[in-house]
Tab-separated table of N, CA, C and O in Angstrom:
chain	number	residue	atom	x	y	z
Q	141	MET	N	15.420	4.988	5.952
Q	141	MET	CA	14.404	4.545	5.027
Q	141	MET	C	15.052	4.450	3.647
Q	141	MET	O	15.758	5.356	3.236
Q	142	ILE	N	14.790	3.369	2.956
Q	142	ILE	CA	15.295	3.219	1.592
Q	142	ILE	C	14.118	3.235	0.627
Q	142	ILE	O	12.986	2.935	1.002
Q	143	PHE	N	14.407	3.607	-0.617
Q	143	PHE	CA	13.357	3.640	-1.628
Q	143	PHE	C	13.935	3.264	-2.975
Q	143	PHE	O	15.138	3.310	-3.209
Q	144	THR	N	13.028	2.889	-3.840
Q	144	THR	CA	13.334	2.675	-5.242
Q	144	THR	C	12.045	2.880	-6.016
Q	144	THR	O	10.969	3.002	-5.432
Q	145	THR	N	12.160	2.944	-7.320
Q	145	THR	CA	10.969	3.036	-8.164
Q	145	THR	C	10.937	1.840	-9.102
Q	145	THR	O	11.973	1.267	-9.441
Q	146	VAL	N	9.731	1.492	-9.504
Q	146	VAL	CA	9.502	0.349	-10.383
Q	146	VAL	C	8.537	0.795	-11.470
Q	146	VAL	O	7.495	1.394	-11.170
Q	147	ASP	N	8.862	0.509	-12.716
Q	147	ASP	CA	7.909	0.740	-13.799
Q	147	ASP	C	6.892	-0.385	-13.791
Q	147	ASP	O	7.229	-1.543	-13.528
Q	148	SER	N	5.640	-0.042	-14.067
Q	148	SER	CA	4.585	-1.049	-14.097
Q	148	SER	C	3.569	-0.661	-15.163
Q	148	SER	O	3.581	0.465	-15.654
Q	149	PRO	N	2.656	-1.570	-15.486
Q	149	PRO	CA	1.602	-1.247	-16.453
Q	149	PRO	C	0.674	-0.122	-15.995
Q	149	PRO	O	-0.015	0.471	-16.805
Q	150	ILE	N	0.663	0.186	-14.705
Q	150	ILE	CA	-0.180	1.270	-14.197
Q	150	ILE	C	0.642	2.518	-13.883
Q	150	ILE	O	0.147	3.440	-13.244
Q	151	GLY	N	1.877	2.547	-14.316
Q	151	GLY	CA	2.742	3.696	-14.105
Q	151	GLY	C	3.825	3.405	-13.082
Q	151	GLY	O	3.958	2.293	-12.564
Q	152	GLU	N	4.606	4.435	-12.789
Q	152	GLU	CA	5.711	4.290	-11.851
Q	152	GLU	C	5.200	4.048	-10.435
Q	152	GLU	O	4.272	4.712	-9.975
Q	153	LEU	N	5.840	3.092	-9.747
Q	153	LEU	CA	5.531	2.791	-8.359
Q	153	LEU	C	6.742	3.131	-7.508
Q	153	LEU	O	7.873	2.818	-7.885
Q	154	LEU	N	6.522	3.753	-6.363
Q	154	LEU	CA	7.579	4.042	-5.407
Q	154	LEU	C	7.481	3.020	-4.289
Q	154	LEU	O	6.411	2.853	-3.694
Q	155	LEU	N	8.568	2.309	-4.023
Q	155	LEU	CA	8.646	1.345	-2.935
Q	155	LEU	C	9.472	1.970	-1.824
Q	155	LEU	O	10.564	2.492	-2.079
Q	156	LEU	N	8.988	1.883	-0.599
Q	156	LEU	CA	9.636	2.529	0.530
Q	156	LEU	C	9.677	1.568	1.705
Q	156	LEU	O	8.685	0.888	1.984
Q	157	GLY	N	10.812	1.481	2.384
Q	157	GLY	CA	10.883	0.599	3.537
Q	157	GLY	C	12.231	0.576	4.203
Q	157	GLY	O	13.082	1.438	3.957
Q	158	GLU	N	12.414	-0.444	5.027
Q	158	GLU	CA	13.664	-0.668	5.733
Q	158	GLU	C	14.020	-2.136	5.600
Q	158	GLU	O	13.187	-2.993	5.885
Q	159	GLY	N	15.246	-2.411	5.163
Q	159	GLY	CA	15.646	-3.800	4.946
Q	159	GLY	C	14.729	-4.440	3.927
Q	159	GLY	O	14.523	-3.902	2.845
Q	160	ASP	N	14.163	-5.590	4.273
Q	160	ASP	CA	13.223	-6.281	3.385
Q	160	ASP	C	11.766	-5.977	3.731
Q	160	ASP	O	10.861	-6.570	3.157
Q	161	VAL	N	11.549	-5.082	4.691
Q	161	VAL	CA	10.190	-4.774	5.152
Q	161	VAL	C	9.664	-3.555	4.406
Q	161	VAL	O	10.241	-2.472	4.460
Q	162	LEU	N	8.567	-3.748	3.707
Q	162	LEU	CA	7.943	-2.689	2.928
Q	162	LEU	C	7.078	-1.818	3.830
Q	162	LEU	O	6.220	-2.311	4.548
Q	163	HIS	N	7.315	-0.508	3.789
Q	163	HIS	CA	6.499	0.440	4.552
Q	163	HIS	C	5.457	1.115	3.662
Q	163	HIS	O	4.481	1.641	4.164
Q	164	GLY	N	5.690	1.133	2.375
Q	164	GLY	CA	4.735	1.763	1.479
Q	164	GLY	C	5.014	1.443	0.031
Q	164	GLY	O	6.152	1.213	-0.372
Q	165	LEU	N	3.950	1.392	-0.746
Q	165	LEU	CA	4.001	1.228	-2.197
Q	165	LEU	C	3.031	2.265	-2.742
Q	165	LEU	O	1.844	2.209	-2.428
Q	166	TYR	N	3.560	3.202	-3.511
Q	166	TYR	CA	2.761	4.354	-3.919
Q	166	TYR	C	2.758	4.518	-5.428
Q	166	TYR	O	3.808	4.453	-6.068
Q	167	MET	N	1.584	4.751	-5.986
Q	167	MET	CA	1.458	5.062	-7.409
Q	167	MET	C	1.898	6.508	-7.606
Q	167	MET	O	1.371	7.407	-6.963
Q	168	GLN	N	2.862	6.729	-8.475
Q	168	GLN	CA	3.436	8.052	-8.657
Q	168	GLN	C	2.791	8.845	-9.792
Q	168	GLN	O	3.054	10.034	-9.927
Q	169	ASP	N	1.987	8.209	-10.604
Q	169	ASP	CA	1.407	8.888	-11.762
Q	169	ASP	C	0.036	9.491	-11.473
Q	169	ASP	O	-0.641	9.941	-12.368
Q	170	GLY	N	-0.368	9.526	-10.223
Q	170	GLY	CA	-1.676	10.072	-9.862
Q	170	GLY	C	-1.617	11.555	-9.554
Q	170	GLY	O	-0.655	12.249	-9.882
Q	171	ARG	N	-2.640	12.010	-8.875
Q	171	ARG	CA	-2.747	13.434	-8.547
Q	171	ARG	C	-1.744	13.878	-7.495
Q	171	ARG	O	-1.344	15.033	-7.478
Q	172	ARG	N	-1.369	12.986	-6.572
Q	172	ARG	CA	-0.509	13.366	-5.463
Q	172	ARG	C	0.653	12.391	-5.288
Q	172	ARG	O	0.662	11.581	-4.368
Q	173	PRO	N	1.657	12.479	-6.160
Q	173	PRO	CA	2.800	11.563	-5.992
Q	173	PRO	C	3.542	11.855	-4.692
Q	173	PRO	O	3.526	12.985	-4.193
Q	174	ILE	N	4.165	10.851	-4.144
Q	174	ILE	CA	4.960	11.007	-2.928
Q	174	ILE	C	6.279	11.694	-3.288
Q	174	ILE	O	6.942	11.305	-4.248
Q	175	ARG	N	6.636	12.691	-2.526
Q	175	ARG	CA	7.921	13.362	-2.724
Q	175	ARG	C	8.985	12.628	-1.920
Q	175	ARG	O	8.806	12.363	-0.734
Q	176	VAL	N	10.079	12.334	-2.563
Q	176	VAL	CA	11.189	11.664	-1.899
Q	176	VAL	C	11.829	12.650	-0.920
Q	176	VAL	O	12.134	13.787	-1.283
Q	177	ARG	N	11.999	12.208	0.306
Q	177	ARG	CA	12.600	13.058	1.341
Q	177	ARG	C	14.127	12.993	1.246
Q	177	ARG	O	14.694	11.956	0.896
Q	178	PRO	N	14.794	14.067	1.606
Q	178	PRO	CA	16.258	14.085	1.548
Q	178	PRO	C	16.919	13.019	2.421
Q	178	PRO	O	18.036	12.590	2.138
Q	179	THR	N	16.240	12.580	3.482
Q	179	THR	CA	16.823	11.585	4.384
Q	179	THR	C	16.693	10.155	3.859
Q	179	THR	O	17.309	9.245	4.400
Q	180	TRP	N	15.882	9.941	2.822
Q	180	TRP	CA	15.721	8.617	2.252
Q	180	TRP	C	16.901	8.310	1.336
Q	180	TRP	O	17.408	9.188	0.645
Q	181	GLN	N	17.296	7.054	1.318
Q	181	GLN	CA	18.410	6.614	0.480
Q	181	GLN	C	17.881	5.764	-0.676
Q	181	GLN	O	17.151	4.798	-0.449
Q	182	ARG	N	18.263	6.126	-1.886
Q	182	ARG	CA	17.848	5.342	-3.050
Q	182	ARG	C	18.696	4.079	-3.134
Q	182	ARG	O	19.912	4.134	-3.001
Q	183	ASP	N	18.029	2.945	-3.369
Q	183	ASP	CA	18.710	1.664	-3.558
Q	183	ASP	C	17.913	0.879	-4.586
Q	183	ASP	O	16.904	0.264	-4.263
Q	184	ASP	N	18.375	0.903	-5.822
Q	184	ASP	CA	17.622	0.254	-6.896
Q	184	ASP	C	17.716	-1.268	-6.868
Q	184	ASP	O	17.061	-1.935	-7.664
Q	185	SER	N	18.495	-1.823	-5.943
Q	185	SER	CA	18.506	-3.280	-5.776
Q	185	SER	C	17.598	-3.709	-4.623
Q	185	SER	O	17.481	-4.901	-4.337
Q	186	ALA	N	16.956	-2.753	-3.975
Q	186	ALA	CA	16.099	-3.048	-2.817
Q	186	ALA	C	14.810	-3.747	-3.226
Q	186	ALA	O	14.348	-3.622	-4.357
Q	187	PHE	N	14.273	-4.478	-2.303
Q	187	PHE	CA	12.954	-5.118	-2.411
Q	187	PHE	C	12.835	-6.093	-3.594
Q	187	PHE	O	11.856	-6.055	-4.346
Q	188	PRO	N	13.785	-7.009	-3.758
Q	188	PRO	CA	13.696	-7.943	-4.892
Q	188	PRO	C	12.447	-8.821	-4.850
Q	188	PRO	O	11.871	-9.125	-5.896
Q	189	GLU	N	12.017	-9.220	-3.650
Q	189	GLU	CA	10.822	-10.071	-3.557
Q	189	GLU	C	9.565	-9.289	-3.908
Q	189	GLU	O	8.654	-9.811	-4.552
Q	190	VAL	N	9.502	-8.037	-3.529
Q	190	VAL	CA	8.365	-7.192	-3.898
Q	190	VAL	C	8.316	-7.069	-5.415
Q	190	VAL	O	7.253	-7.233	-6.029
Q	191	ARG	N	9.453	-6.816	-6.034
Q	191	ARG	CA	9.511	-6.689	-7.496
Q	191	ARG	C	9.049	-7.979	-8.182
Q	191	ARG	O	8.282	-7.937	-9.139
Q	192	ARG	N	9.537	-9.123	-7.666
Q	192	ARG	CA	9.172	-10.419	-8.251
Q	192	ARG	C	7.665	-10.642	-8.175
Q	192	ARG	O	7.026	-11.020	-9.164
Q	193	GLN	N	7.076	-10.376	-7.007
Q	193	GLN	CA	5.642	-10.603	-6.850
Q	193	GLN	C	4.820	-9.607	-7.662
Q	193	GLN	O	3.770	-9.967	-8.204
Q	194	LEU	N	5.281	-8.379	-7.770
Q	194	LEU	CA	4.582	-7.408	-8.623
Q	194	LEU	C	4.627	-7.840	-10.086
Q	194	LEU	O	3.618	-7.748	-10.790
Q	195	ASP	N	5.781	-8.295	-10.544
Q	195	ASP	CA	5.896	-8.792	-11.921
Q	195	ASP	C	4.909	-9.928	-12.170
Q	195	ASP	O	4.234	-9.967	-13.196
Q	196	GLN	N	4.824	-10.868	-11.228
Q	196	GLN	CA	3.881	-11.981	-11.354
Q	196	GLN	C	2.438	-11.482	-11.377
Q	196	GLN	O	1.618	-11.967	-12.154
Q	197	TYR	N	2.135	-10.530	-10.512
Q	197	TYR	CA	0.779	-9.969	-10.461
Q	197	TYR	C	0.408	-9.333	-11.791
Q	197	TYR	O	-0.660	-9.605	-12.348
Q	198	PHE	N	1.271	-8.479	-12.315
Q	198	PHE	CA	0.962	-7.801	-13.567
Q	198	PHE	C	0.969	-8.744	-14.763
Q	198	PHE	O	0.355	-8.449	-15.786
Q	199	ALA	N	1.616	-9.893	-14.632
Q	199	ALA	CA	1.594	-10.907	-15.689
Q	199	ALA	C	0.362	-11.809	-15.571
Q	199	ALA	O	0.173	-12.708	-16.391
Q	200	GLY	N	-0.469	-11.584	-14.559
Q	200	GLY	CA	-1.673	-12.393	-14.358
Q	200	GLY	C	-1.397	-13.721	-13.691
Q	200	GLY	O	-2.248	-14.604	-13.700
Q	201	GLU	N	-0.239	-13.884	-13.087
Q	201	GLU	CA	0.153	-15.151	-12.464
Q	201	GLU	C	-0.037	-15.157	-10.947
Q	201	GLU	O	0.194	-16.173	-10.307
Q	202	ARG	N	-0.419	-14.038	-10.354
Q	202	ARG	CA	-0.532	-13.929	-8.901
Q	202	ARG	C	-1.774	-13.110	-8.561
Q	202	ARG	O	-2.036	-12.102	-9.197
Q	203	THR	N	-2.508	-13.552	-7.530
Q	203	THR	CA	-3.691	-12.807	-7.086
Q	203	THR	C	-3.587	-12.375	-5.632
Q	203	THR	O	-4.487	-11.712	-5.122
Q	204	SER	N	-2.528	-12.770	-4.950
Q	204	SER	CA	-2.300	-12.338	-3.572
Q	204	SER	C	-0.799	-12.186	-3.356
Q	204	SER	O	0.000	-12.697	-4.139
Q	205	PHE	N	-0.446	-11.500	-2.289
Q	205	PHE	CA	0.956	-11.222	-2.014
Q	205	PHE	C	1.366	-11.814	-0.677
Q	205	PHE	O	0.561	-11.899	0.251
Q	206	ASP	N	2.620	-12.219	-0.597
Q	206	ASP	CA	3.194	-12.761	0.626
Q	206	ASP	C	4.476	-11.974	0.892
Q	206	ASP	O	5.554	-12.382	0.488
Q	207	LEU	N	4.321	-10.823	1.541
Q	207	LEU	CA	5.432	-9.903	1.759
Q	207	LEU	C	5.466	-9.447	3.209
Q	207	LEU	O	4.435	-9.407	3.877
Q	208	GLN	N	6.665	-9.065	3.661
Q	208	GLN	CA	6.786	-8.445	4.974
Q	208	GLN	C	6.403	-6.977	4.819
Q	208	GLN	O	7.038	-6.241	4.073
Q	209	VAL	N	5.340	-6.580	5.526
Q	209	VAL	CA	4.830	-5.218	5.422
Q	209	VAL	C	4.694	-4.628	6.818
Q	209	VAL	O	4.148	-5.263	7.721
Q	210	HIS	N	5.197	-3.413	6.994
Q	210	HIS	CA	5.048	-2.687	8.249
Q	210	HIS	C	3.759	-1.872	8.176
Q	210	HIS	O	3.594	-1.061	7.275
Q	211	LEU	N	2.865	-2.110	9.122
Q	211	LEU	CA	1.627	-1.339	9.189
Q	211	LEU	C	1.654	-0.476	10.435
Q	211	LEU	O	1.457	-0.965	11.544
Q	212	GLY	N	1.917	0.800	10.268
Q	212	GLY	CA	1.849	1.748	11.370
Q	212	GLY	C	0.417	2.215	11.504
Q	212	GLY	O	-0.509	1.608	10.990
Q	213	GLY	N	0.219	3.320	12.168
Q	213	GLY	CA	-1.108	3.900	12.254
Q	213	GLY	C	-1.844	3.516	13.515
Q	213	GLY	O	-1.395	2.701	14.313
Q	214	SER	N	-3.014	4.113	13.655
Q	214	SER	CA	-3.862	3.874	14.823
Q	214	SER	C	-4.512	2.492	14.733
Q	214	SER	O	-4.490	1.846	13.683
Q	215	GLY	N	-5.123	2.087	15.820
Q	215	GLY	CA	-5.854	0.816	15.815
Q	215	GLY	C	-6.954	0.808	14.772
Q	215	GLY	O	-7.184	-0.204	14.097
Q	216	PHE	N	-7.646	1.937	14.627
Q	216	PHE	CA	-8.704	2.046	13.614
Q	216	PHE	C	-8.119	1.890	12.207
Q	216	PHE	O	-8.652	1.146	11.388
Q	217	GLN	N	-7.012	2.565	11.929
Q	217	GLN	CA	-6.387	2.460	10.612
Q	217	GLN	C	-5.973	1.021	10.327
Q	217	GLN	O	-6.225	0.498	9.239
Q	218	ARG	N	-5.345	0.378	11.298
Q	218	ARG	CA	-4.903	-1.003	11.088
Q	218	ARG	C	-6.091	-1.936	10.879
Q	218	ARG	O	-6.020	-2.864	10.074
Q	219	ALA	N	-7.204	-1.681	11.578
Q	219	ALA	CA	-8.406	-2.501	11.380
Q	219	ALA	C	-8.933	-2.346	9.960
Q	219	ALA	O	-9.316	-3.339	9.317
Q	220	VAL	N	-8.951	-1.114	9.458
Q	220	VAL	CA	-9.404	-0.870	8.081
Q	220	VAL	C	-8.477	-1.572	7.100
Q	220	VAL	O	-8.922	-2.268	6.189
Q	221	TRP	N	-7.175	-1.397	7.280
Q	221	TRP	CA	-6.208	-2.000	6.346
Q	221	TRP	C	-6.296	-3.524	6.372
Q	221	TRP	O	-6.213	-4.169	5.339
Q	222	HIS	N	-6.463	-4.093	7.570
Q	222	HIS	CA	-6.598	-5.544	7.657
Q	222	HIS	C	-7.865	-6.007	6.932
Q	222	HIS	O	-7.835	-6.998	6.197
Q	223	ALA	N	-8.954	-5.289	7.128
Q	223	ALA	CA	-10.208	-5.652	6.457
Q	223	ALA	C	-10.050	-5.571	4.937
Q	223	ALA	O	-10.635	-6.379	4.208
Q	224	LEU	N	-9.262	-4.619	4.462
Q	224	LEU	CA	-9.018	-4.528	3.017
Q	224	LEU	C	-8.339	-5.786	2.485
Q	224	LEU	O	-8.621	-6.232	1.379
Q	225	THR	N	-7.455	-6.377	3.298
Q	225	THR	CA	-6.757	-7.587	2.853
Q	225	THR	C	-7.686	-8.791	2.773
Q	225	THR	O	-7.350	-9.794	2.145
Q	226	GLU	N	-8.841	-8.704	3.408
Q	226	GLU	CA	-9.805	-9.809	3.412
Q	226	GLU	C	-10.748	-9.780	2.205
Q	226	GLU	O	-11.542	-10.701	2.026
Q	227	ILE	N	-10.680	-8.736	1.404
Q	227	ILE	CA	-11.532	-8.651	0.213
Q	227	ILE	C	-10.921	-9.538	-0.860
Q	227	ILE	O	-9.759	-9.358	-1.227
Q	228	PRO	N	-11.657	-10.509	-1.377
Q	228	PRO	CA	-11.092	-11.421	-2.378
Q	228	PRO	C	-10.643	-10.697	-3.649
Q	228	PRO	O	-11.189	-9.645	-4.017
Q	229	TYR	N	-9.666	-11.268	-4.302
Q	229	TYR	CA	-9.156	-10.745	-5.560
Q	229	TYR	C	-10.311	-10.537	-6.542
Q	229	TYR	O	-11.154	-11.406	-6.729
Q	230	GLY	N	-10.367	-9.369	-7.132
Q	230	GLY	CA	-11.377	-9.058	-8.136
Q	230	GLY	C	-12.710	-8.593	-7.576
Q	230	GLY	O	-13.575	-8.155	-8.319
Q	231	ALA	N	-12.885	-8.668	-6.256
Q	231	ALA	CA	-14.152	-8.265	-5.642
Q	231	ALA	C	-14.090	-6.792	-5.240
Q	231	ALA	O	-13.010	-6.247	-5.011
Q	232	THR	N	-15.235	-6.170	-5.156
Q	232	THR	CA	-15.330	-4.803	-4.654
Q	232	THR	C	-16.422	-4.752	-3.591
Q	232	THR	O	-17.394	-5.511	-3.648
Q	233	ILE	N	-16.223	-3.866	-2.615
Q	233	ILE	CA	-17.249	-3.621	-1.607
Q	233	ILE	C	-17.283	-2.121	-1.354
Q	233	ILE	O	-16.337	-1.401	-1.677
Q	234	SER	N	-18.347	-1.655	-0.743
Q	234	SER	CA	-18.489	-0.234	-0.432
Q	234	SER	C	-17.758	0.083	0.876
Q	234	SER	O	-17.436	-0.807	1.672
Q	235	TYR	N	-17.538	1.382	1.096
Q	235	TYR	CA	-16.972	1.805	2.372
Q	235	TYR	C	-17.907	1.429	3.511
Q	235	TYR	O	-17.468	1.067	4.601
Q	236	GLY	N	-19.228	1.517	3.270
Q	236	GLY	CA	-20.196	1.127	4.287
Q	236	GLY	C	-20.059	-0.334	4.668
Q	236	GLY	O	-20.122	-0.686	5.851
Q	237	GLU	N	-19.875	-1.196	3.680
Q	237	GLU	CA	-19.692	-2.619	3.959
Q	237	GLU	C	-18.388	-2.852	4.706
Q	237	GLU	O	-18.334	-3.657	5.640
Q	238	LEU	N	-17.338	-2.160	4.326
Q	238	LEU	CA	-16.063	-2.301	5.017
Q	238	LEU	C	-16.192	-1.857	6.482
Q	238	LEU	O	-15.687	-2.526	7.384
Q	239	ALA	N	-16.889	-0.761	6.705
Q	239	ALA	CA	-17.116	-0.284	8.073
Q	239	ALA	C	-17.907	-1.322	8.881
Q	239	ALA	O	-17.610	-1.570	10.055
Q	240	ARG	N	-18.903	-1.925	8.258
Q	240	ARG	CA	-19.680	-2.968	8.942
Q	240	ARG	C	-18.780	-4.142	9.310
Q	240	ARG	O	-18.868	-4.685	10.407
Q	241	ARG	N	-17.880	-4.520	8.414
Q	241	ARG	CA	-17.001	-5.665	8.660
Q	241	ARG	C	-16.036	-5.440	9.819
Q	241	ARG	O	-15.594	-6.405	10.437
Q	242	ILE	N	-15.683	-4.194	10.098
Q	242	ILE	CA	-14.803	-3.932	11.245
Q	242	ILE	C	-15.607	-3.603	12.501
Q	242	ILE	O	-15.039	-3.212	13.513
Q	243	GLY	N	-16.936	-3.754	12.412
Q	243	GLY	CA	-17.792	-3.532	13.574
Q	243	GLY	C	-18.102	-2.081	13.866
Q	243	GLY	O	-18.537	-1.746	14.956
Q	244	ARG	N	-17.926	-1.210	12.879
Q	244	ARG	CA	-18.192	0.217	13.059
Q	244	ARG	C	-19.017	0.744	11.888
Q	244	ARG	O	-18.577	1.599	11.133
Q	245	PRO	N	-20.255	0.257	11.717
Q	245	PRO	CA	-21.061	0.628	10.549
Q	245	PRO	C	-21.337	2.127	10.446
Q	245	PRO	O	-21.570	2.641	9.355
Q	246	GLU	N	-21.256	2.841	11.561
Q	246	GLU	CA	-21.524	4.281	11.543
Q	246	GLU	C	-20.331	5.093	11.013
Q	246	GLU	O	-20.439	6.301	10.823
Q	247	LEU	N	-19.217	4.436	10.750
Q	247	LEU	CA	-18.000	5.144	10.354
Q	247	LEU	C	-17.619	4.940	8.887
Q	247	LEU	O	-16.444	4.955	8.537
Q	248	ALA	N	-18.611	4.792	8.023
Q	248	ALA	CA	-18.320	4.554	6.605
Q	248	ALA	C	-17.470	5.675	6.002
Q	248	ALA	O	-16.541	5.412	5.240
Q	249	ARG	N	-17.766	6.923	6.335
Q	249	ARG	CA	-16.980	8.043	5.787
Q	249	ARG	C	-15.546	8.012	6.308
Q	249	ARG	O	-14.606	8.272	5.572
Q	250	ALA	N	-15.382	7.705	7.577
Q	250	ALA	CA	-14.033	7.616	8.146
Q	250	ALA	C	-13.251	6.477	7.495
Q	250	ALA	O	-12.055	6.604	7.232
Q	251	VAL	N	-13.931	5.363	7.213
Q	251	VAL	CA	-13.286	4.258	6.511
Q	251	VAL	C	-12.823	4.731	5.130
Q	251	VAL	O	-11.704	4.440	4.707
Q	252	GLY	N	-13.660	5.464	4.437
Q	252	GLY	CA	-13.280	6.005	3.133
Q	252	GLY	C	-12.067	6.905	3.222
Q	252	GLY	O	-11.163	6.833	2.385
Q	253	ARG	N	-12.019	7.740	4.258
Q	253	ARG	CA	-10.857	8.626	4.437
Q	253	ARG	C	-9.604	7.819	4.741
Q	253	ARG	O	-8.519	8.143	4.262
Q	254	ARG	N	-9.710	6.765	5.511
Q	254	ARG	CA	-8.543	5.939	5.852
Q	254	ARG	C	-8.012	5.214	4.625
Q	254	ARG	O	-6.814	5.076	4.476
Q	255	THR	N	-8.900	4.756	3.763
Q	255	THR	CA	-8.418	4.057	2.574
Q	255	THR	C	-7.785	5.040	1.593
Q	255	THR	O	-6.854	4.697	0.878
Q	256	ALA	N	-8.263	6.271	1.577
Q	256	ALA	CA	-7.691	7.292	0.688
Q	256	ALA	C	-6.414	7.878	1.255
Q	256	ALA	O	-5.539	8.302	0.512
Q	257	ARG	N	-6.290	7.878	2.566
Q	257	ARG	CA	-5.147	8.545	3.210
Q	257	ARG	C	-4.150	7.517	3.724
Q	257	ARG	O	-3.830	7.471	4.889
Q	258	THR	N	-3.631	6.696	2.849
Q	258	THR	CA	-2.614	5.720	3.229
Q	258	THR	C	-1.284	6.165	2.658
Q	258	THR	O	-0.572	5.413	2.034
Q	259	ARG	N	-0.957	7.411	2.899
Q	259	ARG	CA	0.247	8.011	2.338
Q	259	ARG	C	1.276	8.242	3.440
Q	259	ARG	O	0.930	8.459	4.575
Q	260	SER	N	2.516	8.257	3.056
Q	260	SER	CA	3.601	8.545	3.990
Q	260	SER	C	3.515	9.992	4.455
Q	260	SER	O	3.338	10.880	3.658
Q	261	GLN	N	3.629	10.195	5.728
Q	261	GLN	CA	3.523	11.541	6.299
Q	261	GLN	C	4.793	12.334	6.110
Q	261	GLN	O	5.845	11.913	6.165
């Protein structure tokens, strides 16, 4: 696994992945920053396309991303994450609405936990 950090208008971001495939992008200035594992290798030249698209996004020139992303997790987690990608730029919806969109309206709390728990194990 390789990693690098990127400064952004919302604070430091940690990029994690293999080759050109992004496995995670984490905000480091929050309550629970990701700790770099000893087995990860720092490569500050990694993920040039991710950096380019993030720069465009923060400059107001991009509203969607076209990146290779690895999505692990259970079928339920992947369904939640996919549904998140369907929310238009600038729009917000409730966890209940997101649960309804994946066909599991009774699981609004679980959807909330999945969106909050998208951290590297």
